[in-house]
Coordinates of N, CA and C in Angstrom, one line a residue:
M1 N 191.4 41.2 59.8 CA 192.0 42.3 60.6 C 193.2 41.8 61.4
T2 N 194.2 42.6 61.7 CA 195.3 42.2 62.5 C 195.1 42.5 63.9
D3 N 196.0 42.1 64.8 CA 195.9 42.6 66.2 C 196.7 43.8 66.4
R4 N 197.2 44.4 65.4 CA 198.0 45.6 65.5 C 197.2 46.9 65.2
R5 N 197.7 48.0 65.7 CA 197.1 49.3 65.4 C 198.2 50.2 64.9
F6 N 197.8 51.2 64.1 CA 198.8 52.0 63.3 C 198.5 53.5 63.4
V7 N 199.5 54.2 63.8 CA 199.5 55.7 63.9 C 200.3 56.3 62.7
L8 N 199.6 57.1 62.0 CA 200.2 57.8 60.8 C 200.4 59.3 61.1
W9 N 201.6 59.7 61.4 CA 201.9 61.0 61.8 C 202.2 61.9 60.6
D10 N 201.6 63.1 60.7 CA 202.1 64.2 59.9 C 203.4 64.7 60.5
I11 N 204.2 65.5 59.9 CA 205.5 66.0 60.4 C 205.5 67.5 60.7
D12 N 205.4 68.3 59.7 CA 205.6 69.8 59.9 C 204.4 70.4 60.7
H13 N 204.7 71.1 61.7 CA 203.7 71.7 62.6 C 202.8 70.7 63.4
T14 N 203.1 69.4 63.3 CA 202.5 68.4 64.1 C 203.6 67.9 65.1
L15 N 204.8 67.6 64.6 CA 205.9 67.1 65.4 C 207.0 68.1 65.5
I16 N 207.2 68.9 64.5 CA 208.3 69.9 64.5 C 207.9 71.2 63.9
D17 N 208.8 72.2 64.1 CA 208.7 73.5 63.4 C 210.1 73.9 63.0
T18 N 210.3 74.1 61.7 CA 211.6 74.4 61.2 C 212.0 75.9 61.4
R19 N 211.0 76.7 61.8 CA 211.2 78.1 62.0 C 211.9 78.9 60.9
G20 N 211.4 78.6 59.7 CA 211.9 79.3 58.5 C 213.0 78.6 57.8
V21 N 213.7 77.7 58.4 CA 214.8 77.0 57.7 C 214.3 76.2 56.5
G22 N 213.2 75.5 56.7 CA 212.7 74.7 55.6 C 212.4 75.6 54.4
R23 N 211.8 76.8 54.6 CA 211.5 77.6 53.4 C 212.8 78.1 52.8
A24 N 213.8 78.5 53.6 CA 215.1 78.9 53.0 C 215.8 77.8 52.2
L25 N 215.7 76.6 52.7 CA 216.3 75.5 51.9 C 215.5 75.2 50.7
S26 N 214.2 75.3 50.7 CA 213.4 75.2 49.6 C 213.7 76.2 48.5
A27 N 213.9 77.4 49.0 CA 214.2 78.5 48.0 C 215.6 78.2 47.4
A28 N 216.5 77.8 48.1 CA 217.9 77.5 47.6 C 217.8 76.3 46.5
A29 N 217.0 75.3 46.8 CA 216.8 74.2 45.9 C 216.1 74.6 44.6
F30 N 215.1 75.5 44.8 CA 214.3 76.0 43.7 C 215.2 76.8 42.7
E31 N 216.1 77.6 43.3 CA 217.0 78.4 42.4 C 218.0 77.5 41.7
Q32 N 218.5 76.5 42.5 CA 219.4 75.6 41.9 C 218.9 74.9 40.7
V33 N 217.6 74.5 40.8 CA 217.0 73.7 39.7 C 216.4 74.6 38.6
T34 N 215.8 75.7 38.9 CA 215.2 76.5 37.9 C 216.1 77.7 37.3
G35 N 217.1 78.0 38.1 CA 217.9 79.2 37.8 C 217.3 80.5 38.1
Q36 N 216.2 80.5 38.8 CA 215.5 81.7 39.2 C 215.4 81.8 40.7
P37 N 215.6 82.9 41.3 CA 215.4 83.1 42.8 C 213.9 82.9 43.1
M38 N 213.6 82.3 44.2 CA 212.2 82.1 44.6 C 211.7 83.4 45.2
R39 N 211.0 84.1 44.5 CA 210.4 85.4 45.0 C 209.2 85.2 45.9
E40 N 208.4 84.2 45.6 CA 207.3 83.8 46.4 C 207.1 82.3 46.4
Q41 N 206.3 81.8 47.3 CA 206.1 80.4 47.4 C 204.6 80.1 47.4
A42 N 204.2 79.0 46.8 CA 202.8 78.6 46.8 C 202.4 78.2 48.2
K43 N 201.1 78.1 48.4 CA 200.6 77.7 49.7 C 201.2 76.3 50.0
I44 N 201.6 76.2 51.3 CA 202.2 74.9 51.7 C 201.4 74.1 52.7
D45 N 200.5 74.7 53.5 CA 199.8 73.9 54.5 C 199.0 72.8 54.0
G46 N 199.5 71.6 54.4 CA 198.7 70.4 54.0 C 199.0 70.0 52.5
I47 N 199.9 70.6 51.8 CA 200.1 70.4 50.4 C 201.4 69.6 50.2
T48 N 201.4 68.7 49.3 CA 202.6 67.8 49.0 C 203.7 68.6 48.3
E49 N 204.9 68.1 48.5 CA 206.1 68.8 47.9 C 206.0 68.9 46.4
P50 N 205.5 67.9 45.6 CA 205.5 68.1 44.2 C 204.5 69.2 43.8
V51 N 203.4 69.4 44.5 CA 202.5 70.4 44.2 C 203.0 71.8 44.5
I52 N 203.7 71.9 45.7 CA 204.3 73.1 46.1 C 205.3 73.6 45.1
F53 N 206.2 72.7 44.6 CA 207.2 73.0 43.6 C 206.5 73.4 42.3
R54 N 205.6 72.7 41.8 CA 204.9 73.0 40.5 C 204.2 74.3 40.6
E55 N 203.5 74.6 41.7 CA 202.7 75.8 41.8 C 203.6 77.0 42.0
T56 N 204.7 76.8 42.7 CA 205.7 77.9 42.9 C 206.3 78.2 41.6
A57 N 206.7 77.2 40.8 CA 207.3 77.4 39.5 C 206.3 78.2 38.6
R58 N 205.0 77.9 38.7 CA 204.0 78.6 37.9 C 203.9 80.0 38.3
L59 N 204.1 80.3 39.6 CA 204.1 81.7 40.0 C 205.2 82.5 39.4
H60 N 206.2 81.8 39.0 CA 207.4 82.4 38.4 C 207.4 82.3 36.9
G61 N 206.2 81.9 36.3 CA 206.1 81.8 34.9 C 206.8 80.6 34.3
L62 N 207.0 79.6 35.1 CA 207.7 78.4 34.6 C 206.8 77.2 34.6
K63 N 207.0 76.4 33.6 CA 206.3 75.1 33.5 C 207.3 74.0 33.8
T64 N 207.0 73.1 34.7 CA 207.9 72.1 35.1 C 207.3 70.7 34.9
G65 N 208.2 69.7 34.9 CA 207.7 68.3 34.7 C 208.3 67.5 35.9
R66 N 208.0 66.2 35.8 CA 208.5 65.3 36.8 C 210.0 65.3 37.0
A67 N 210.7 65.3 35.9 CA 212.2 65.3 36.0 C 212.7 66.5 36.8
D68 N 212.0 67.7 36.6 CA 212.4 68.9 37.3 C 212.1 68.7 38.8
F69 N 211.0 68.1 39.1 CA 210.7 67.9 40.5 C 211.7 66.9 41.2
E70 N 212.1 65.9 40.5 CA 213.0 64.9 41.0 C 214.4 65.6 41.3
R71 N 214.8 66.5 40.4 CA 216.0 67.2 40.6 C 215.8 68.1 41.8
F72 N 214.7 68.8 42.0 CA 214.4 69.6 43.1 C 214.4 68.8 44.4
A73 N 213.8 67.6 44.4 CA 213.8 66.8 45.6 C 215.2 66.4 46.0
R74 N 216.0 66.1 45.1 CA 217.4 65.7 45.4 C 218.1 66.9 46.0
A75 N 217.9 68.1 45.4 CA 218.6 69.3 45.9 C 218.1 69.7 47.3
L76 N 216.8 69.5 47.5 CA 216.2 69.8 48.8 C 216.8 68.8 49.9
A77 N 216.9 67.6 49.6 CA 217.4 66.6 50.5 C 218.9 66.9 50.8
D78 N 219.6 67.2 49.8 CA 221.0 67.6 50.0 C 221.2 68.8 50.8
G79 N 220.3 69.8 50.6 CA 220.3 71.0 51.4 C 220.0 70.8 52.9
H80 N 219.0 69.9 53.1 CA 218.7 69.6 54.5 C 219.8 68.9 55.2
L81 N 220.5 68.0 54.5 CA 221.6 67.3 55.1 C 222.8 68.2 55.4
A82 N 223.1 69.1 54.4 CA 224.2 70.0 54.6 C 223.9 71.0 55.7
H83 N 222.7 71.4 55.9 CA 222.4 72.4 56.9 C 221.6 71.8 58.1
S84 N 221.8 70.6 58.4 CA 221.1 70.0 59.5 C 221.4 70.6 60.8
S85 N 222.7 71.1 61.0 CA 223.0 71.8 62.2 C 222.2 73.1 62.3
Q86 N 222.0 73.8 61.2 CA 221.2 75.1 61.3 C 219.8 74.7 61.6
L87 N 219.3 73.6 61.0 CA 217.9 73.2 61.3 C 217.7 72.9 62.8
R88 N 218.7 72.2 63.3 CA 218.7 71.9 64.8 C 218.7 73.1 65.6
E89 N 219.5 74.1 65.2 CA 219.7 75.3 66.1 C 218.5 76.2 66.0
R90 N 217.9 76.4 64.8 CA 216.8 77.3 64.7 C 215.4 76.7 64.8
G91 N 215.3 75.5 64.4 CA 214.0 74.8 64.5 C 213.9 74.1 65.8
H92 N 212.8 73.4 66.0 CA 212.6 72.6 67.3 C 211.5 71.6 67.1
A93 N 211.6 70.5 68.0 CA 210.5 69.6 68.1 C 209.4 70.3 68.9
L94 N 208.2 70.1 68.5 CA 207.1 70.7 69.2 C 206.9 70.2 70.6
P95 N 206.5 71.0 71.6 CA 206.4 70.5 72.9 C 205.5 69.2 73.0
G96 N 206.0 68.2 73.7 CA 205.3 67.0 73.9 C 205.5 66.0 72.8
A97 N 206.1 66.3 71.7 CA 206.2 65.4 70.5 C 207.0 64.2 70.9
A98 N 208.2 64.4 71.5 CA 209.1 63.2 71.8 C 208.4 62.3 72.8
A99 N 207.8 62.9 73.8 CA 207.1 62.1 74.9 C 206.0 61.4 74.3
A100 N 205.2 61.9 73.4 CA 204.1 61.2 72.8 C 204.6 60.0 72.0
L101 N 205.6 60.2 71.2 CA 206.2 59.1 70.4 C 206.7 58.0 71.3
D102 N 207.4 58.4 72.3 CA 207.9 57.4 73.3 C 206.8 56.7 74.0
A103 N 205.8 57.4 74.4 CA 204.7 56.7 75.1 C 203.9 55.7 74.2
L104 N 203.7 56.2 73.0 CA 203.0 55.3 72.0 C 203.8 54.1 71.7
A105 N 205.1 54.2 71.7 CA 206.0 53.1 71.4 C 205.9 52.0 72.4
G106 N 205.4 52.4 73.6 CA 205.3 51.5 74.7 C 204.0 50.7 74.7
V107 N 203.1 51.1 73.7 CA 201.8 50.4 73.6 C 202.0 49.2 72.8
P108 N 201.6 48.0 73.3 CA 201.9 46.7 72.6 C 201.2 46.7 71.2
S109 N 201.8 46.2 70.2 CA 201.3 46.0 68.9 C 200.9 47.3 68.2
L110 N 201.4 48.5 68.6 CA 201.1 49.7 67.9 C 202.3 50.1 67.1
V111 N 202.1 50.4 65.8 CA 203.1 50.7 64.9 C 203.0 52.2 64.5
Q112 N 204.1 52.9 64.5 CA 204.1 54.3 64.2 C 204.8 54.6 62.9
T113 N 204.2 55.3 62.0 CA 204.9 55.7 60.7 C 204.5 57.2 60.4
V114 N 204.8 57.6 59.2 CA 204.4 59.0 58.8 C 203.7 59.0 57.5
V115 N 202.8 59.9 57.4 CA 202.2 60.3 56.1 C 202.4 61.8 55.9
T116 N 203.2 62.1 55.0 CA 203.7 63.5 54.9 C 203.9 64.0 53.5
G117 N 203.7 65.3 53.3 CA 204.0 65.8 51.9 C 205.4 66.0 51.6
N118 N 206.3 65.8 52.7 CA 207.7 65.8 52.5 C 208.2 64.6 51.6
V119 N 209.2 64.8 50.9 CA 209.9 63.6 50.3 C 210.5 62.8 51.4
R120 N 210.7 61.5 51.2 CA 211.1 60.7 52.3 C 212.5 61.1 52.8
A121 N 213.4 61.4 52.0 CA 214.8 61.8 52.5 C 214.7 63.0 53.4
V122 N 213.9 64.0 53.0 CA 213.8 65.1 53.9 C 213.0 64.8 55.2
A123 N 212.0 64.0 55.1 CA 211.3 63.6 56.3 C 212.2 62.9 57.3
E124 N 213.0 62.0 56.8 CA 214.0 61.3 57.7 C 215.0 62.2 58.3
I125 N 215.5 63.2 57.6 CA 216.4 64.1 58.1 C 215.8 65.0 59.2
K126 N 214.6 65.5 58.9 CA 213.9 66.4 59.8 C 213.6 65.7 61.2
L127 N 213.2 64.5 61.1 CA 212.9 63.8 62.4 C 214.2 63.3 63.1
Q128 N 215.2 62.9 62.3 CA 216.4 62.5 62.9 C 217.1 63.7 63.6
V129 N 217.1 64.9 63.0 CA 217.7 66.1 63.6 C 217.2 66.3 65.0
F130 N 215.9 66.1 65.2 CA 215.3 66.4 66.5 C 215.1 65.2 67.4
G131 N 215.7 64.1 67.0 CA 215.6 62.9 67.8 C 214.3 62.2 67.9
L132 N 213.5 62.4 66.8 CA 212.1 61.9 66.8 C 211.9 60.7 65.8
D133 N 213.0 60.1 65.4 CA 212.9 59.1 64.3 C 213.0 57.7 64.8
R134 N 213.3 57.5 66.1 CA 213.6 56.1 66.5 C 212.5 55.2 66.6
H135 N 211.2 55.7 66.6 CA 210.1 54.8 66.7 C 209.3 54.7 65.4
I136 N 209.8 55.3 64.3 CA 209.1 55.4 63.1 C 209.5 54.2 62.2
T137 N 208.5 53.5 61.7 CA 208.7 52.5 60.7 C 208.6 53.1 59.3
W138 N 209.7 53.5 58.7 CA 209.7 54.3 57.5 C 209.1 53.6 56.3
A139 N 209.4 52.3 56.2 CA 209.0 51.6 55.0 C 207.5 51.5 54.7
V140 N 206.7 51.7 55.8 CA 205.2 51.6 55.6 C 204.6 53.0 55.5
G141 N 205.4 54.0 55.5 CA 204.8 55.4 55.4 C 204.6 55.8 54.0
A142 N 204.1 57.0 53.8 CA 203.9 57.6 52.5 C 204.4 59.0 52.4
Y143 N 204.9 59.4 51.3 CA 205.7 60.6 51.1 C 205.4 61.4 49.9
G144 N 205.9 62.6 49.8 CA 205.5 63.5 48.8 C 205.8 62.9 47.4
E145 N 206.8 62.2 47.2 CA 207.1 61.6 45.9 C 206.2 60.5 45.5
D146 N 205.4 60.0 46.4 CA 204.4 58.9 46.1 C 203.2 59.4 45.4
N147 N 202.7 60.6 45.7 CA 201.5 61.1 45.0 C 201.4 62.6 45.3
D148 N 200.7 63.3 44.4 CA 200.5 64.7 44.6 C 199.4 65.0 45.7
E149 N 198.5 64.1 45.9 CA 197.3 64.3 46.7 C 197.4 63.6 48.1
R150 N 197.0 64.2 49.1 CA 197.2 63.6 50.5 C 196.2 62.4 50.7
P151 N 195.0 62.4 50.2 CA 194.2 61.2 50.4 C 194.9 60.0 49.7
A152 N 195.5 60.2 48.6 CA 196.3 59.1 48.0 C 197.4 58.6 48.8
L153 N 198.0 59.5 49.6 CA 199.1 59.1 50.4 C 198.7 58.2 51.6
V154 N 197.5 58.5 52.1 CA 196.9 57.7 53.2 C 196.6 56.3 52.6
R155 N 196.1 56.3 51.3 CA 195.9 55.0 50.7 C 197.2 54.2 50.5
T156 N 198.2 54.9 50.1 CA 199.5 54.3 49.9 C 200.0 53.7 51.2
A157 N 199.9 54.4 52.3 CA 200.4 53.9 53.6 C 199.6 52.7 54.0
L158 N 198.3 52.7 53.8 CA 197.5 51.5 54.1 C 197.9 50.3 53.3
A159 N 198.2 50.6 52.0 CA 198.6 49.5 51.1 C 199.9 48.9 51.6
R160 N 200.8 49.8 52.0 CA 202.1 49.3 52.5 C 202.0 48.6 53.8
L161 N 201.1 49.0 54.6 CA 200.9 48.3 55.9 C 200.3 46.9 55.6
R162 N 199.5 46.8 54.6 CA 198.9 45.5 54.3 C 200.0 44.5 53.7
E163 N 200.9 45.1 52.9 CA 202.0 44.3 52.4 C 202.9 43.7 53.5
K164 N 203.0 44.5 54.5 CA 203.9 44.1 55.6 C 203.2 43.2 56.7
F165 N 202.0 43.6 57.0 CA 201.3 43.0 58.2 C 200.1 42.2 57.8
G166 N 199.7 42.1 56.6 CA 198.5 41.4 56.2 C 197.3 42.3 56.2
P167 N 196.1 41.7 56.2 CA 194.9 42.5 56.1 C 194.9 43.6 57.2
V168 N 194.6 44.8 56.8 CA 194.5 46.0 57.7 C 193.2 46.7 57.3
D169 N 192.4 46.8 58.3 CA 191.1 47.6 58.2 C 191.4 49.1 58.5
P170 N 190.9 50.0 57.7 CA 191.1 51.4 58.0 C 190.8 51.8 59.5
A171 N 189.9 51.1 60.1 CA 189.5 51.3 61.5 C 190.7 51.0 62.4
E172 N 191.7 50.3 61.9 CA 192.9 50.0 62.8 C 194.0 51.1 62.6
A173 N 193.7 52.1 61.9 CA 194.7 53.2 61.7 C 194.2 54.5 62.1
L174 N 195.1 55.4 62.4 CA 194.7 56.8 62.9 C 195.7 57.8 62.3
V175 N 195.2 58.8 61.8 CA 196.1 59.9 61.3 C 196.2 61.0 62.4
I176 N 197.4 61.5 62.7 CA 197.5 62.6 63.6 C 198.2 63.8 62.8
G177 N 197.5 64.9 62.6 CA 198.0 66.0 61.8 C 197.4 67.3 62.3
D178 N 197.9 68.4 61.7 CA 197.5 69.7 62.1 C 196.7 70.6 61.1
T179 N 196.4 70.0 59.9 CA 195.7 70.8 58.9 C 194.4 70.1 58.5
A180 N 193.5 70.9 57.9 CA 192.3 70.4 57.4 C 192.6 69.4 56.3
A181 N 193.7 69.5 55.5 CA 194.0 68.5 54.5 C 194.4 67.2 55.1
D182 N 195.0 67.2 56.3 CA 195.2 65.9 57.0 C 193.9 65.2 57.3
V183 N 193.0 66.0 57.8 CA 191.7 65.5 58.2 C 190.9 64.9 57.0
T184 N 190.9 65.7 55.9 CA 190.2 65.2 54.8 C 190.8 64.0 54.2
A185 N 192.1 63.9 54.2 CA 192.8 62.7 53.6 C 192.5 61.5 54.4
A186 N 192.4 61.6 55.7 CA 192.0 60.5 56.6 C 190.6 60.1 56.4
R187 N 189.7 61.1 56.4 CA 188.2 60.8 56.3 C 187.9 60.2 54.9
D188 N 188.6 60.6 53.9 CA 188.4 60.0 52.6 C 188.7 58.6 52.5
N189 N 189.5 58.1 53.5 CA 189.9 56.7 53.5 C 189.3 56.0 54.7
S190 N 188.3 56.6 55.4 CA 187.6 56.0 56.5 C 188.5 55.7 57.7
V191 N 189.6 56.6 57.8 CA 190.5 56.5 58.9 C 190.2 57.6 59.9
A192 N 190.3 57.3 61.2 CA 190.0 58.3 62.2 C 191.1 59.3 62.3
V193 N 190.8 60.5 62.9 CA 191.8 61.6 62.9 C 191.8 62.2 64.3
L194 N 193.0 62.3 64.8 CA 193.3 63.1 66.0 C 194.0 64.4 65.5
A195 N 193.4 65.5 65.6 CA 194.0 66.8 65.0 C 194.6 67.5 66.2
V196 N 195.8 68.1 65.8 CA 196.6 68.9 66.8 C 196.6 70.4 66.3
A197 N 196.1 71.3 67.1 CA 196.0 72.7 66.7 C 197.3 73.4 67.0
T198 N 198.4 72.9 66.5 CA 199.7 73.5 66.7 C 200.2 74.2 65.4
G199 N 199.5 74.1 64.3 CA 199.8 74.8 63.1 C 199.0 76.1 62.9
R200 N 198.7 76.4 61.6 CA 198.0 77.6 61.3 C 196.5 77.4 61.3
T201 N 196.0 76.2 61.4 CA 194.6 75.9 61.4 C 194.1 75.8 62.9
T202 N 193.0 76.5 63.1 CA 192.4 76.6 64.5 C 191.8 75.3 64.9
A203 N 191.6 75.1 66.2 CA 190.9 73.9 66.7 C 189.5 73.9 66.1
D204 N 188.8 75.0 66.0 CA 187.4 75.1 65.5 C 187.4 74.6 64.0
D205 N 188.4 75.1 63.3 CA 188.4 74.7 61.8 C 188.7 73.2 61.7
L206 N 189.6 72.7 62.5 CA 189.9 71.3 62.5 C 188.6 70.4 62.8
R207 N 187.9 70.9 63.8 CA 186.6 70.2 64.1 C 185.6 70.3 62.9
A208 N 185.5 71.5 62.3 CA 184.6 71.7 61.2 C 185.0 70.8 60.0
A209 N 186.3 70.6 59.8 CA 186.8 69.7 58.7 C 186.5 68.2 59.0
G210 N 186.1 67.9 60.2 CA 185.7 66.5 60.5 C 186.6 65.7 61.4
A211 N 187.5 66.4 62.1 CA 188.4 65.6 63.0 C 187.6 64.9 64.1
D212 N 188.0 63.7 64.4 CA 187.2 63.0 65.5 C 187.5 63.6 66.8
L213 N 188.7 64.0 67.1 CA 189.1 64.7 68.3 C 190.2 65.7 68.0
V214 N 190.2 66.8 68.8 CA 191.2 67.8 68.6 C 191.8 68.1 69.9
V215 N 193.2 68.2 69.9 CA 193.9 68.6 71.1 C 194.7 69.9 70.8
P216 N 194.9 70.8 71.8 CA 195.7 72.0 71.5 C 197.1 71.7 71.2
D217 N 197.7 70.7 71.7 CA 199.1 70.3 71.5 C 199.3 68.9 72.0
L218 N 200.6 68.5 72.1 CA 200.9 67.1 72.5 C 201.5 67.1 73.9
T219 N 201.3 68.1 74.7 CA 202.0 68.2 76.0 C 201.4 67.3 77.0
R220 N 200.1 67.0 76.9 CA 199.5 66.1 77.9 C 199.6 64.7 77.5
T221 N 200.8 64.1 77.7 CA 201.1 62.8 77.1 C 200.1 61.7 77.4
A222 N 199.7 61.6 78.7 CA 198.7 60.6 79.1 C 197.4 60.8 78.4
S223 N 197.0 62.0 78.2 CA 195.7 62.3 77.6 C 195.8 62.0 76.1
V224 N 197.0 62.3 75.5 CA 197.2 62.0 74.0 C 197.1 60.5 73.8
V225 N 197.8 59.7 74.6 CA 197.8 58.3 74.5 C 196.3 57.7 74.7
E226 N 195.6 58.3 75.6 CA 194.3 57.8 75.9 C 193.4 58.1 74.7
K227 N 193.5 59.3 74.1 CA 192.7 59.6 72.9 C 193.1 58.8 71.7
V228 N 194.3 58.5 71.5 CA 194.8 57.7 70.4 C 194.2 56.3 70.6
W229 N 194.3 55.7 71.7 CA 193.8 54.4 71.9 C 192.3 54.3 71.8
A230 N 191.6 55.3 72.3 CA 190.1 55.3 72.2 C 189.7 55.3 70.8
L231 N 190.4 56.1 69.9 CA 190.0 56.2 68.5 C 190.4 54.9 67.8
L232 N 191.5 54.3 68.2 CA 191.9 53.0 67.5 C 191.1 51.8 67.9
K233 N 190.5 51.9 69.1 CA 189.6 50.8 69.6 C 188.2 51.0 69.1
G234 N 187.9 52.2 68.5 CA 186.6 52.4 68.0 C 185.5 52.7 69.0

């Protein structure tokens, strides 16, 4: 075991809300790649970008492969970059997110990264736009292009942490997210979970899914840090 501890953040509805901009950019990328307007979108809560794209295409009667997704991912990243000002104007960092990231950055030997269904390029743009990227160690995170399933993303992040820092026990890591899928992904890897009820999943449902602790939001910075540290210290 190392003397370090690791926080694995989800992004959408945990740290930020794009207020519809993300869906609009996804629709534009979808049409660019498939040639069809996106009339409807598959379920997105807790789902990775490759699955959202594949299932959305299926809703439109289309069968897609990996090459199609890679084209979509590039178009989506280009769209987020081109419309970053719109994202900044219409979206927002969730209350307390910046303060929580800053406070945890002050904890000795604590490393913060992300485990997200977003592709990495989009994840970086989203957090940069809202000034939430400065404490994130991107190289040890896990992203939508790494795997379709969220439990596998947590495993990928743990593997990357081990490559960089040496032996890492799952007990040294903590997932912070807003969906039952975040909770399940962490629990499947014996990683603790602090759930944040800032998305579409209620606090009761997050507890039922197996979250170790649930907070309504990130606004009580001292309490968030205390809970993070309590879970990481076991």
